[in-house]
Amino acid sequence: MSAAIGVLPLPPSYDVVPPPDLSDLSSLISSDLQLSDLPSYSRSPAQAPVASSGPARSTGRSPPQEFHYELNKKGKTFAILTIIADGQISRQMPIFIEGQPVKGRVQLMLDKPDAIQSVTINVLGQFITGANQGEQLSFIDISHTLWTQTDGEPRNVNSGDGDSSPTTPNPPTKYSGKLVGNYTWSFSIDLPKQVVVPYGKQNEPQIFTPPQTFNERHTRASINYEVSLRLGRNKLRVDHRIPAAFGYIPITRPPPMPPLRLQAYAQGTSLLGPTIDPDGWHSTDAVSIKGRAFNSRAFNIQCKLFLAKPLAYTRGSVIPLCLRLESPDAQVLDMLSNPKAIVTRMRRRIKYHYNAEKTVESFAWRDAIDHSQLALWWPSAEGSEDRHGRVRYVNGELHLRSDIKPTSAMSSFRVEYSIVLFQFDAVGVDCSESPEDLIEQPVDIVTAYAPGARPRMLAPPGYEADIAVQQVTQVVSVERMGFF
């Protein structure tokens, strides 16, 4: 009997902070976007913020959440950076979804004159593999000046709702004095949906989409986002800086479903199989499984795995599967088509390396690999017209956790997924003559649904998973050296 992949008792997530509860993200933005639940962020704030809710709204949505980051001198606060994010998804840290601006305000409470020359907000997105400068790639670096001396004298305000922007005529008169009193500036900074990063052996510019925040303790590589306040001073004095980490979630969607699959979801019926709806399924190449039954009889089975099109699936939903087995040995066919004998999981591979001037294919890189829970399988009536009994079909589906990271790429960092059919686990059947991974099919994991009906789980009662949804982790180091 071949061995199935073991399940280690790991926690259900590697995130430092529990994922937010996003029951209906579509209410956060315009309804035409039809977003799925988009949980999963992974980074704690650089300094612990003080969270508070803004005034309640009448829209039925959660009020905005404010996160306050302070600078203190002799036990008294003199500067506050406030980040304002949506309260429905921002609990322990601010979270921004693609298309949402980074909003906030800066407050200065200066009891004594202070020679501050500028007030600047900086937004940074970085791919990090180490502490050295060469191991940190900034793909977003936005500087937004709120005030400088050349803007003129800022106005004092009595509350955090005021605006300290100068009212002097244009052009303003440079202000050379010190600041004293209370000042407030608000800001709203749009994040780019695409960035251009030098990449590859020739440092050629390439376009990437900013990926989701990624920071897991089993992987050295991370994707981090930060907004910071800098109070600029003269060359003889050190600038003050307040950093605040935030989470970012891109909006990625699958292509439209094939018509018959979309119709089945809309009408609440079962999916048509690959023999009836061949355009609705992607077929892998057939593989030959060789082995022995009961330590004596040799067998050879042709196996083919089908995945519902398109090969992009929204996290929190389901991946429909179908398995086709063909052999003249009816007994072995029955044993391997038993739902309990089929071992299928989703594989996640984190690929990265430390030199941004080399491509993943041409330089030493590392893999961090983990696997999902088992897919569910149940008998199918498809193929019953085969009079010779040489074909078996089995229906299946793999349930996707809502907090998995989406497929992404940024410079030499990759998050990739595939569906893997492992050796069968059936009593009396030895498949050791075949490779451990029988079939592997790359897929994409996205964060939002396509327009129209949404996928739903179709597993019949009694075919629930035997184990809780968790992850099996195997960190693999792979050294590859190659040349163009």
Coordinates of C-alpha atoms in Angstrom, one line a residue:
M1 CA 0.0 0.0 0.0
S2 CA 1.4 3.4 -0.9
A3 CA 1.7 5.9 1.8
A4 CA -0.4 9.1 1.8
I5 CA 1.1 12.5 2.7
G6 CA 1.1 12.8 6.4
V7 CA -0.8 15.6 8.2
L8 CA 1.2 17.5 10.7
P9 CA -0.7 19.2 13.6
L10 CA 0.3 22.7 12.6
P11 CA -1.8 25.7 13.4
P12 CA -4.3 26.7 10.7
S13 CA -2.4 29.8 9.7
Y14 CA 1.2 31.2 9.9
D15 CA 0.0 34.8 10.3
V16 CA 1.3 36.7 13.2
V17 CA -2.1 38.4 13.7
P18 CA -5.4 36.5 13.3
P19 CA -7.0 37.2 9.9
P20 CA -9.8 39.7 9.9
D21 CA -13.4 38.7 9.6
L22 CA -14.6 39.9 6.2
S23 CA -18.2 38.7 5.9
D24 CA -19.1 40.9 3.0
L25 CA -16.3 42.8 1.4
S26 CA -18.5 43.9 -1.5
S27 CA -20.2 46.4 0.9
L28 CA -16.9 48.2 1.3
I29 CA -16.6 49.4 -2.2
S30 CA -18.8 50.0 -5.2
S31 CA -21.3 47.1 -5.7
D32 CA -20.3 46.4 -9.3
L33 CA -16.9 45.0 -8.1
Q34 CA -18.7 42.0 -6.5
L35 CA -15.7 41.2 -4.3
S36 CA -15.4 37.9 -2.4
D37 CA -14.4 37.8 1.3
L38 CA -10.8 38.9 1.2
P39 CA -9.2 37.9 4.5
S40 CA -5.6 37.2 5.3
Y41 CA -3.0 39.6 6.2
S42 CA 0.2 38.8 8.1
R43 CA 2.1 41.7 9.6
S44 CA 1.9 43.3 13.0
P45 CA 2.3 47.1 13.3
A46 CA 5.9 48.4 13.6
Q47 CA 4.7 50.0 16.8
A48 CA 1.6 49.1 18.7
P49 CA -1.1 51.5 17.6
V50 CA -4.0 52.8 19.7
A51 CA -7.2 51.8 17.7
S52 CA -10.4 53.7 17.9
S53 CA -13.6 53.9 15.8
G54 CA -14.6 57.0 14.1
P55 CA -18.1 58.4 14.2
A56 CA -20.8 55.9 13.1
R57 CA -22.4 56.2 9.7
S58 CA -25.9 55.6 8.6
T59 CA -24.9 53.3 5.7
G60 CA -25.0 50.1 7.8
R61 CA -21.3 49.6 7.3
S62 CA -18.7 49.4 10.1
P63 CA -17.4 52.8 11.0
P64 CA -13.8 53.6 10.0
Q65 CA -11.1 52.5 12.4
E66 CA -8.4 54.9 13.4
F67 CA -4.9 53.7 14.4
H68 CA -2.8 56.2 16.3
Y69 CA 1.0 56.2 16.5
E70 CA 2.7 58.6 18.8
L71 CA 6.0 60.4 19.5
N72 CA 6.7 61.3 23.1
K73 CA 9.2 63.5 24.8
K74 CA 9.7 63.4 28.5
G75 CA 6.4 61.4 28.8
K76 CA 4.3 63.9 26.8
T77 CA 3.0 63.3 23.3
F78 CA 4.1 65.9 20.8
A79 CA 3.3 64.2 17.4
I80 CA 0.5 61.7 16.4
L81 CA 0.3 59.9 13.1
T82 CA -3.3 58.6 12.6
I83 CA -4.1 56.1 9.9
I84 CA -7.8 55.7 8.9
A85 CA -8.9 52.4 7.5
D86 CA -12.2 50.5 7.0
G87 CA -13.4 49.1 10.3
Q88 CA -14.8 45.9 8.9
I89 CA -11.5 44.5 7.9
S90 CA -9.0 46.5 10.0
R91 CA -8.8 45.1 13.5
Q92 CA -5.2 44.8 14.8
M93 CA -3.7 46.9 12.0
P94 CA -4.9 49.1 9.1
I95 CA -5.8 47.1 6.0
F96 CA -6.3 48.7 2.5
I97 CA -7.8 47.0 -0.5
E98 CA -6.6 47.8 -4.1
G99 CA -8.3 51.0 -5.1
Q100 CA -8.6 52.4 -1.6
P101 CA -6.4 55.4 -0.8
V102 CA -4.2 55.4 2.3
K103 CA -5.8 58.1 4.5
G104 CA -4.9 59.7 7.7
R105 CA -3.8 62.9 9.5
V106 CA -0.8 64.3 11.3
Q107 CA -1.1 66.3 14.5
L108 CA 1.6 68.3 16.3
M109 CA 1.2 69.5 19.8
L110 CA 4.2 71.7 20.5
D111 CA 4.4 73.4 23.9
K112 CA 7.8 75.0 23.1
P113 CA 9.1 76.4 19.8
D114 CA 10.5 73.6 17.6
A115 CA 12.7 74.1 14.6
I116 CA 10.8 71.7 12.3
Q117 CA 11.4 72.5 8.6
S118 CA 9.1 70.0 6.9
V119 CA 6.3 67.5 7.5
T120 CA 6.3 64.6 5.1
I121 CA 4.4 61.3 4.6
N122 CA 6.1 58.4 2.9
V123 CA 4.4 55.2 1.7
L124 CA 6.7 52.2 1.1
G125 CA 6.2 48.7 -0.3
Q126 CA 9.1 46.3 -0.1
F127 CA 10.2 42.8 -0.9
I128 CA 12.6 41.8 1.8
T129 CA 14.8 38.7 2.2
G130 CA 17.3 40.1 4.8
A131 CA 18.5 43.0 6.7
N132 CA 21.1 44.2 4.2
Q133 CA 20.3 46.9 1.7
G134 CA 20.9 44.6 -1.2
E135 CA 18.2 42.2 0.2
Q136 CA 15.5 44.9 0.2
L137 CA 13.7 45.9 -3.0
S138 CA 11.3 48.9 -2.8
F139 CA 8.6 48.6 -5.4
I140 CA 6.5 51.4 -4.0
D141 CA 8.1 54.6 -2.6
I142 CA 5.8 57.6 -2.5
S143 CA 6.7 60.8 -0.8
H144 CA 3.9 63.3 0.0
T145 CA 4.9 66.6 1.5
L146 CA 2.3 68.1 3.9
W147 CA 4.2 71.3 4.7
T148 CA 7.7 72.9 4.3
Q149 CA 9.0 76.3 5.2
T150 CA 8.7 77.4 1.6
D151 CA 4.9 77.0 1.9
G152 CA 4.7 79.8 4.4
E153 CA 3.7 79.9 8.1
P154 CA 1.3 77.1 9.0
R155 CA -1.9 77.9 10.8
N156 CA -2.6 76.9 14.4
V157 CA -5.7 74.9 14.9
N158 CA -7.8 74.1 18.0
S159 CA -8.8 70.5 17.1
G160 CA -7.7 67.5 15.0
D161 CA -10.3 68.4 12.4
G162 CA -8.6 71.6 11.4
D163 CA -6.2 72.3 8.5
S164 CA -2.9 74.0 9.2
S165 CA -2.1 74.7 5.5
P166 CA -1.0 78.3 5.1
T167 CA -3.4 80.9 3.8
T168 CA -0.7 83.3 2.5
P169 CA -1.1 84.5 -1.1
N170 CA 0.7 82.8 -4.0
P171 CA 3.7 82.8 -4.1
P172 CA 4.0 82.3 -0.3
T173 CA 6.7 83.9 1.8
K174 CA 9.2 81.4 3.2
Y175 CA 8.7 80.9 6.9
S176 CA 12.0 80.8 8.8
G177 CA 10.6 80.7 12.4
K178 CA 9.9 77.8 14.7
L179 CA 6.7 76.0 15.1
V180 CA 4.7 76.3 18.4
G181 CA 1.2 75.3 19.2
N182 CA -1.2 72.8 17.6
Y183 CA -1.1 71.8 13.9
T184 CA -3.1 69.3 11.8
W185 CA -2.7 68.1 8.3
S186 CA -4.8 65.5 6.5
F187 CA -3.6 63.3 3.7
S188 CA -5.0 60.8 1.1
I189 CA -2.5 58.9 -1.0
D190 CA -3.4 56.6 -3.9
L191 CA -1.5 53.3 -4.2
P192 CA -0.5 52.3 -7.7
K193 CA -2.2 49.3 -9.3
Q194 CA 1.0 48.5 -11.2
V195 CA 4.7 49.2 -10.6
V196 CA 7.8 49.1 -12.8
V197 CA 10.7 47.3 -11.3
P198 CA 14.2 46.6 -12.7
Y199 CA 14.5 42.9 -13.0
G200 CA 16.6 40.2 -14.6
K201 CA 20.2 39.9 -15.6
Q202 CA 20.1 43.2 -17.7
N203 CA 18.0 45.1 -15.1
E204 CA 15.3 45.6 -17.6
P205 CA 12.1 47.3 -16.4
Q206 CA 9.2 45.0 -16.0
I207 CA 5.6 45.6 -14.8
F208 CA 4.3 43.9 -11.7
T209 CA 1.1 44.1 -9.6
P210 CA 1.7 45.0 -5.9
P211 CA 1.2 41.7 -4.1
Q212 CA -0.7 41.0 -0.9
T213 CA 1.2 41.5 2.4
F214 CA 3.2 38.4 3.1
N215 CA 5.1 37.6 6.3
E216 CA 5.3 34.0 7.5
R217 CA 7.7 32.7 10.1
H218 CA 8.6 29.7 8.0
T219 CA 9.7 31.8 5.0
R220 CA 12.6 34.3 5.0
A221 CA 11.1 36.4 2.2
S222 CA 8.4 38.9 3.0
I223 CA 6.2 41.6 1.4
N224 CA 5.7 44.6 3.7
Y225 CA 3.9 47.9 3.4
E226 CA 4.5 50.9 5.6
V227 CA 3.4 54.5 5.9
S228 CA 5.6 56.8 7.9
L229 CA 5.7 60.4 9.2
R230 CA 9.0 62.3 9.0
L231 CA 9.5 65.6 10.8
G232 CA 12.5 67.2 8.9
R233 CA 15.0 69.3 10.8
N234 CA 18.2 71.0 9.9
K235 CA 21.4 69.1 9.1
L236 CA 22.6 69.3 12.7
R237 CA 19.6 67.7 14.2
V238 CA 18.1 64.2 13.7
D239 CA 14.7 63.9 12.0
H240 CA 11.9 62.4 13.9
R241 CA 10.1 59.5 12.3
I242 CA 6.9 57.5 13.1
P243 CA 6.6 54.2 11.1
A244 CA 3.3 52.3 10.8
A245 CA 2.8 49.0 9.0
F246 CA -0.4 48.3 7.1
G247 CA -1.8 45.4 5.2
Y248 CA -2.6 45.4 1.5
I249 CA -5.0 43.2 -0.5
P250 CA -5.0 43.3 -4.3
I251 CA -8.1 42.6 -6.4
T252 CA -7.6 39.7 -8.7
R253 CA -10.4 37.9 -10.5
P254 CA -10.8 34.7 -12.5
P255 CA -11.9 34.8 -16.2
P256 CA -15.6 34.2 -16.8
M257 CA -16.8 30.6 -16.3
P258 CA -17.8 28.4 -19.3
P259 CA -21.6 28.8 -20.0
L260 CA -22.7 25.4 -18.8
R261 CA -20.8 25.6 -15.5
L262 CA -22.2 29.1 -14.9
Q263 CA -25.7 27.9 -15.7
A264 CA -25.3 25.0 -13.2
Y265 CA -24.4 27.3 -10.4
A266 CA -27.1 29.8 -11.2
Q267 CA -29.8 27.0 -11.2
G268 CA -28.4 25.2 -8.3
T269 CA -27.8 21.9 -10.2
S270 CA -24.8 19.6 -10.3
L271 CA -22.0 20.3 -12.8
L272 CA -21.9 18.4 -16.0
G273 CA -18.9 16.1 -16.3
P274 CA -16.1 16.2 -18.9
T275 CA -17.8 13.7 -21.2
I276 CA -20.9 15.9 -21.5
D277 CA -19.3 19.4 -21.2
P278 CA -15.7 19.0 -22.5
D279 CA -15.4 22.7 -23.0
G280 CA -16.0 23.2 -19.3
W281 CA -13.1 21.1 -18.1
H282 CA -9.3 21.2 -18.4
S283 CA -7.8 17.8 -19.0
T284 CA -4.3 16.9 -17.9
D285 CA -2.2 14.5 -19.9
A286 CA -2.9 10.9 -19.1
V287 CA -0.4 9.1 -16.8
S288 CA 0.3 5.4 -16.6
I289 CA 0.1 4.0 -13.1
K290 CA 2.0 0.7 -12.7
G291 CA 2.0 -1.5 -9.6
R292 CA 0.9 -4.8 -8.1
A293 CA -2.3 -5.9 -6.5
F294 CA -2.0 -8.2 -3.4
N295 CA 1.7 -8.5 -3.9
S296 CA 1.2 -10.7 -7.0
R297 CA -0.8 -9.4 -9.9
A298 CA 0.7 -6.6 -12.0
F299 CA -1.5 -3.9 -13.3
N300 CA -1.3 -0.8 -15.5
I301 CA -4.0 1.9 -15.2
Q302 CA -4.4 5.0 -17.3
C303 CA -5.3 8.0 -15.2
K304 CA -6.4 11.5 -16.2
L305 CA -7.4 14.4 -13.9
F306 CA -9.9 17.1 -14.9
L307 CA -10.2 20.6 -13.4
A308 CA -13.1 22.9 -13.9
K309 CA -12.3 25.8 -16.2
P310 CA -11.0 28.4 -15.9
L311 CA -7.9 27.4 -13.9
A312 CA -8.2 30.4 -11.6
Y313 CA -10.2 30.0 -8.3
T314 CA -11.4 32.5 -5.7
R315 CA -10.1 31.8 -2.2
G316 CA -12.8 30.7 0.1
S317 CA -14.6 28.8 -2.7
V318 CA -14.0 25.4 -4.3
I319 CA -12.1 23.7 -7.1
P320 CA -14.3 21.1 -8.9
L321 CA -12.4 18.0 -9.9
C322 CA -13.0 14.8 -11.8
L323 CA -10.8 11.7 -12.1
R324 CA -10.9 9.2 -15.0
L325 CA -9.3 5.7 -14.5
E326 CA -9.1 3.1 -17.3
S327 CA -7.9 -0.5 -17.1
P328 CA -9.0 -4.0 -18.1
D329 CA -8.5 -5.0 -14.4
A330 CA -11.9 -4.3 -12.9
Q331 CA -10.9 -5.3 -9.4
V332 CA -8.0 -2.8 -9.2
L333 CA -10.2 -0.2 -10.9
D334 CA -12.8 -0.6 -8.1
M335 CA -10.1 -0.3 -5.4
L336 CA -8.5 2.8 -6.8
S337 CA -11.7 4.6 -7.6
N338 CA -12.8 4.3 -3.9
P339 CA -13.0 7.9 -2.7
K340 CA -10.9 7.1 0.3
A341 CA -8.0 5.9 -1.9
I342 CA -7.6 9.1 -3.8
V343 CA -5.0 11.5 -2.4
T344 CA -5.2 15.0 -3.9
R345 CA -4.0 18.2 -2.3
M346 CA -3.2 21.8 -3.4
R347 CA 0.5 22.6 -3.3
R348 CA 1.7 26.1 -2.5
R349 CA 5.3 27.0 -3.5
I350 CA 7.0 30.2 -2.3
K351 CA 9.9 31.0 -4.7
Y352 CA 12.4 33.7 -4.0
H353 CA 16.1 34.5 -4.2
Y354 CA 18.3 37.2 -2.8
N355 CA 19.6 38.9 -6.0
A356 CA 17.1 41.1 -7.7
E357 CA 19.4 41.4 -10.7
K358 CA 19.0 37.7 -11.6
T359 CA 15.9 35.9 -12.7
V360 CA 14.4 33.0 -10.8
E361 CA 15.5 30.6 -13.6
S362 CA 19.1 31.8 -13.7
F363 CA 20.1 32.1 -10.1
A364 CA 20.1 30.0 -6.9
W365 CA 16.7 30.2 -5.3
R366 CA 14.8 28.7 -2.5
D367 CA 11.4 26.9 -2.3
A368 CA 9.1 26.9 0.7
I369 CA 6.4 24.2 0.0
D370 CA 3.2 23.3 1.9
H371 CA 0.1 21.4 1.1
S372 CA -3.6 21.9 1.8
Q373 CA -6.1 19.5 3.3
L374 CA -7.3 16.5 1.2
A375 CA -9.8 17.0 -1.6
L376 CA -13.2 15.3 -1.2
W377 CA -14.2 12.5 -3.7
W378 CA -17.5 10.7 -4.3
P379 CA -18.7 8.2 -6.9
S380 CA -19.8 9.4 -10.3
A381 CA -22.4 8.0 -12.8
E382 CA -20.3 9.3 -15.6
G383 CA -18.9 6.6 -17.9
S384 CA -21.6 4.1 -16.9
E385 CA -22.3 3.6 -20.6
D386 CA -19.0 1.7 -20.9
R387 CA -20.2 -1.8 -21.6
H388 CA -16.8 -3.4 -20.9
G389 CA -16.5 -1.9 -17.4
R390 CA -13.0 -0.6 -18.1
V391 CA -13.6 3.0 -17.1
R392 CA -14.3 4.6 -13.8
Y393 CA -15.1 8.3 -13.1
V394 CA -14.9 9.9 -9.6
N395 CA -16.1 13.4 -8.8
G396 CA -14.3 15.6 -6.4
E397 CA -13.7 19.1 -5.1
L398 CA -11.1 20.8 -3.0
H399 CA -12.3 23.4 -0.5
L400 CA -10.1 26.6 -0.5
R401 CA -9.5 28.3 2.8
S402 CA -10.5 32.0 2.8
D403 CA -7.2 33.1 4.3
I404 CA -4.7 31.7 1.8
K405 CA -2.5 34.1 0.0
P406 CA -3.3 34.7 -3.7
T407 CA -1.1 33.9 -6.6
S408 CA 1.4 36.7 -7.0
A409 CA 4.8 37.8 -8.4
M410 CA 7.1 40.7 -7.5
S411 CA 10.6 40.7 -8.9
S412 CA 12.2 37.5 -7.7
F413 CA 9.3 36.6 -5.3
R414 CA 6.6 34.2 -6.4
V415 CA 3.5 32.6 -4.7
E416 CA 2.4 29.7 -6.9
Y417 CA -0.2 27.0 -6.6
S418 CA -0.9 23.6 -8.2
I419 CA -3.2 20.7 -7.7
V420 CA -1.3 17.5 -7.1
L421 CA -2.6 13.9 -7.4
F422 CA -0.4 11.7 -5.2
Q423 CA 0.0 7.9 -5.2
F424 CA -3.2 6.1 -4.4
D425 CA -3.7 4.9 -0.8
A426 CA -5.6 1.6 -1.1
V427 CA -5.3 -1.6 0.9
G428 CA -3.7 -4.4 -1.1
V429 CA -2.4 -2.1 -3.9
D430 CA 1.3 -1.3 -4.3
C431 CA 1.9 1.7 -6.6
S432 CA 5.6 2.1 -5.7
E433 CA 6.6 1.6 -9.3
S434 CA 5.0 5.0 -10.1
P435 CA 6.3 8.4 -8.9
E436 CA 4.9 9.9 -5.7
D437 CA 3.4 12.9 -7.6
L438 CA 1.4 11.3 -10.3
I439 CA -0.1 14.5 -11.8
E440 CA 0.6 18.2 -11.0
Q441 CA -1.5 21.0 -12.6
P442 CA -0.7 24.7 -12.0
V443 CA -3.6 26.9 -11.0
D444 CA -4.1 30.5 -9.9
I445 CA -5.7 31.6 -6.6
V446 CA -7.4 35.0 -6.8
T447 CA -9.1 37.3 -4.3
A448 CA -12.4 38.2 -6.0
Y449 CA -15.2 36.5 -7.9
A450 CA -16.0 36.9 -11.5
P451 CA -19.4 38.5 -12.4
G452 CA -22.4 36.2 -12.2
A453 CA -23.2 33.1 -10.1
R454 CA -20.5 32.0 -7.7
P455 CA -19.1 28.5 -7.2
R456 CA -20.6 26.4 -4.5
M457 CA -19.8 23.1 -2.8
L458 CA -21.4 20.1 -4.3
A459 CA -20.1 17.2 -2.2
P460 CA -23.0 14.9 -1.2
P461 CA -23.7 14.3 2.5
G462 CA -21.4 11.7 4.1
Y463 CA -18.4 12.7 2.1
E464 CA -17.0 15.4 4.4
A465 CA -13.3 15.7 5.1
D466 CA -11.9 13.2 7.6
I467 CA -9.6 15.9 9.1
A468 CA -9.9 19.5 9.9
V469 CA -8.8 22.1 7.3
Q470 CA -5.1 22.6 8.1
Q471 CA -1.8 22.8 6.3
V472 CA 1.1 20.4 6.0
T473 CA 4.4 22.2 5.6
Q474 CA 7.6 21.1 4.1
V475 CA 10.3 23.7 3.6
V476 CA 12.6 22.7 0.8
S477 CA 15.9 24.4 -0.2
V478 CA 16.7 24.1 -3.8
E479 CA 20.0 25.4 -5.3
R480 CA 19.8 26.0 -9.0
M481 CA 22.6 27.5 -11.1
G482 CA 21.9 28.3 -14.7
F483 CA 23.1 30.5 -17.5
F484 CA 21.5 32.1 -20.5

